[in-house]
Amino acid sequence: MKTRFQAIGLFAVTALATLLTSPLDAREPSIVVAGRPVIETSSPEMSVISQANAQRARHGLPPLAVDSQLMSSASRHAQWMASSRNLSHGSGVAENIAMGQTSASEAMRSWMNSSGHRANILGSGYTRIGVGVAYSSNGTPYWCQQFR
């Protein structure tokens, strides 16, 4: 027999797994587990993901699934870039980075206007995405988008 804690833990894992693998348009504005948002769909990161998937749909490509490992990796890399004020690529995954764009739309516009970045967003071999944004001490945003 499961304890109440085990049942809640199982629900939290199931809710998170559903969130990370379900289409964006089927999600609620935010998913809350234990009183805390897991991922805010109105966040800049989720806006980038939504816009990337909209671009893919315009080109007849399937949407990218949100990948929790890529979300963590992209977030860590954005934080590193912001704290070191160094715009540079990480390693191991396809990646788009940007600095200074004040919104998700502006970051996406910059990437879509660059052939290399556009190729990552529209890459037919990619099925998963993670995005991070962090701000330097002077408020400059650093963006990171990773694909697998």
Tab-separated table of C-alpha atoms in Angstrom:
chain	number	residue	atom	x	y	z
A	1	MET	CA	0.000	0.000	0.000
A	2	LYS	CA	1.401	3.399	-0.983
A	3	THR	CA	1.830	6.095	1.587
A	4	ARG	CA	0.369	9.531	0.894
A	5	PHE	CA	3.885	10.887	0.261
A	6	GLN	CA	4.652	8.157	-2.287
A	7	ALA	CA	1.397	8.850	-4.106
A	8	ILE	CA	2.081	12.606	-4.210
A	9	GLY	CA	5.654	11.953	-5.370
A	10	LEU	CA	4.412	9.661	-8.124
A	11	PHE	CA	1.874	12.320	-9.154
A	12	ALA	CA	4.614	14.970	-9.258
A	13	VAL	CA	6.853	12.805	-11.434
A	14	THR	CA	3.926	11.905	-13.704
A	15	ALA	CA	2.835	15.556	-13.978
A	16	LEU	CA	6.365	16.662	-14.829
A	17	ALA	CA	6.840	13.886	-17.382
A	18	THR	CA	3.523	14.803	-19.001
A	19	LEU	CA	4.480	18.461	-19.057
A	20	LEU	CA	7.856	17.811	-20.634
A	21	THR	CA	6.531	15.526	-23.359
A	22	SER	CA	3.114	17.006	-24.209
A	23	PRO	CA	2.539	19.540	-26.988
A	24	LEU	CA	2.802	23.155	-25.841
A	25	ASP	CA	-0.693	24.073	-26.987
A	26	ALA	CA	-2.204	21.401	-24.707
A	27	ARG	CA	-0.648	22.840	-21.549
A	28	GLU	CA	-2.105	25.036	-18.870
A	29	PRO	CA	-0.516	28.486	-18.305
A	30	SER	CA	1.663	26.884	-15.634
A	31	ILE	CA	2.042	23.522	-13.946
A	32	VAL	CA	2.113	23.582	-10.168
A	33	VAL	CA	3.411	20.727	-8.024
A	34	ALA	CA	3.530	21.050	-4.243
A	35	GLY	CA	2.473	24.695	-4.513
A	36	ARG	CA	5.373	25.737	-6.772
A	37	PRO	CA	5.373	26.220	-10.557
A	38	VAL	CA	7.425	23.548	-12.299
A	39	ILE	CA	7.650	25.469	-15.572
A	40	GLU	CA	5.862	28.710	-16.326
A	41	THR	CA	4.589	28.556	-19.886
A	42	SER	CA	4.587	32.351	-19.920
A	43	SER	CA	8.324	32.442	-19.163
A	44	PRO	CA	10.795	33.774	-21.744
A	45	GLU	CA	12.186	30.246	-22.114
A	46	MET	CA	8.810	28.754	-22.955
A	47	SER	CA	8.101	31.656	-25.317
A	48	VAL	CA	11.293	30.811	-27.238
A	49	ILE	CA	10.239	27.154	-27.404
A	50	SER	CA	6.763	28.072	-28.600
A	51	GLN	CA	8.158	30.405	-31.258
A	52	ALA	CA	10.720	27.817	-32.390
A	53	ASN	CA	7.941	25.266	-32.788
A	54	ALA	CA	5.818	27.808	-34.678
A	55	GLN	CA	8.722	28.352	-37.094
A	56	ARG	CA	9.089	24.600	-37.521
A	57	ALA	CA	5.346	24.242	-38.211
A	58	ARG	CA	5.583	26.955	-40.908
A	59	HIS	CA	8.213	24.795	-42.604
A	60	GLY	CA	6.294	21.515	-42.274
A	61	LEU	CA	8.449	20.186	-39.436
A	62	PRO	CA	7.245	18.454	-36.260
A	63	PRO	CA	7.486	20.337	-32.959
A	64	LEU	CA	10.430	19.888	-30.651
A	65	ALA	CA	9.700	18.287	-27.277
A	66	VAL	CA	10.891	20.055	-24.139
A	67	ASP	CA	13.781	18.089	-22.681
A	68	SER	CA	14.442	18.553	-18.958
A	69	GLN	CA	18.167	17.797	-19.315
A	70	LEU	CA	18.521	20.330	-22.123
A	71	MET	CA	16.520	22.885	-20.101
A	72	SER	CA	18.972	22.446	-17.210
A	73	SER	CA	22.007	22.516	-19.471
A	74	ALA	CA	20.848	25.609	-21.376
A	75	SER	CA	19.986	27.372	-18.132
A	76	ARG	CA	23.406	26.587	-16.628
A	77	HIS	CA	25.174	27.791	-19.768
A	78	ALA	CA	23.139	31.025	-19.885
A	79	GLN	CA	23.950	31.608	-16.203
A	80	TRP	CA	27.645	30.989	-16.835
A	81	MET	CA	27.671	33.394	-19.793
A	82	ALA	CA	25.848	36.070	-17.777
A	83	SER	CA	28.084	35.751	-14.719
A	84	SER	CA	31.269	35.779	-16.800
A	85	ARG	CA	29.873	38.232	-19.385
A	86	ASN	CA	31.232	35.911	-22.046
A	87	LEU	CA	29.176	34.985	-25.097
A	88	SER	CA	30.592	31.624	-26.134
A	89	HIS	CA	29.312	28.220	-27.115
A	90	GLY	CA	29.312	25.213	-24.816
A	91	SER	CA	30.076	21.780	-26.147
A	92	GLY	CA	28.342	18.532	-26.880
A	93	VAL	CA	25.029	19.710	-28.349
A	94	ALA	CA	23.763	21.916	-31.152
A	95	GLU	CA	23.333	25.344	-29.637
A	96	ASN	CA	22.184	28.885	-30.403
A	97	ILE	CA	23.337	31.669	-28.107
A	98	ALA	CA	22.595	35.374	-28.045
A	99	MET	CA	23.261	38.399	-25.879
A	100	GLY	CA	21.409	41.665	-25.399
A	101	GLN	CA	18.029	40.800	-26.916
A	102	THR	CA	15.421	42.092	-24.480
A	103	SER	CA	12.662	39.603	-25.315
A	104	ALA	CA	12.144	36.062	-26.525
A	105	SER	CA	10.759	37.449	-29.788
A	106	GLU	CA	13.853	39.561	-30.329
A	107	ALA	CA	16.149	36.585	-29.626
A	108	MET	CA	14.178	34.382	-32.037
A	109	ARG	CA	14.198	37.095	-34.711
A	110	SER	CA	17.997	37.347	-34.408
A	111	TRP	CA	18.418	33.584	-34.691
A	112	MET	CA	16.021	33.244	-37.623
A	113	ASN	CA	17.919	35.998	-39.472
A	114	SER	CA	21.174	34.031	-39.147
A	115	SER	CA	21.595	31.058	-41.487
A	116	GLY	CA	23.473	28.902	-38.962
A	117	HIS	CA	21.083	29.558	-36.103
A	118	ARG	CA	18.086	29.139	-38.409
A	119	ALA	CA	19.490	25.770	-39.518
A	120	ASN	CA	19.512	24.592	-35.885
A	121	ILE	CA	15.918	25.702	-35.268
A	122	LEU	CA	14.705	24.081	-38.491
A	123	GLY	CA	16.968	21.028	-38.296
A	124	SER	CA	14.926	17.972	-39.233
A	125	GLY	CA	17.246	15.733	-37.206
A	126	TYR	CA	16.392	17.442	-33.923
A	127	THR	CA	13.474	16.292	-31.780
A	128	ARG	CA	14.174	17.924	-28.397
A	129	ILE	CA	14.884	21.429	-27.118
A	130	GLY	CA	15.968	23.255	-23.995
A	131	VAL	CA	16.237	26.998	-23.444
A	132	GLY	CA	17.775	29.181	-20.761
A	133	VAL	CA	18.038	32.908	-20.201
A	134	ALA	CA	20.033	34.672	-17.501
A	135	TYR	CA	20.889	38.267	-16.749
A	136	SER	CA	24.302	39.718	-16.003
A	137	SER	CA	24.793	42.047	-13.044
A	138	ASN	CA	24.147	45.016	-15.342
A	139	GLY	CA	20.895	43.481	-16.636
A	140	THR	CA	22.106	42.210	-20.010
A	141	PRO	CA	20.194	39.058	-21.028
A	142	TYR	CA	22.124	36.011	-22.232
A	143	TRP	CA	20.122	33.404	-24.151
A	144	CYS	CA	20.927	29.759	-24.809
A	145	GLN	CA	18.911	27.349	-26.964
A	146	GLN	CA	20.054	23.716	-27.192
A	147	PHE	CA	18.893	20.911	-29.474
A	148	ARG	CA	19.158	17.150	-29.509
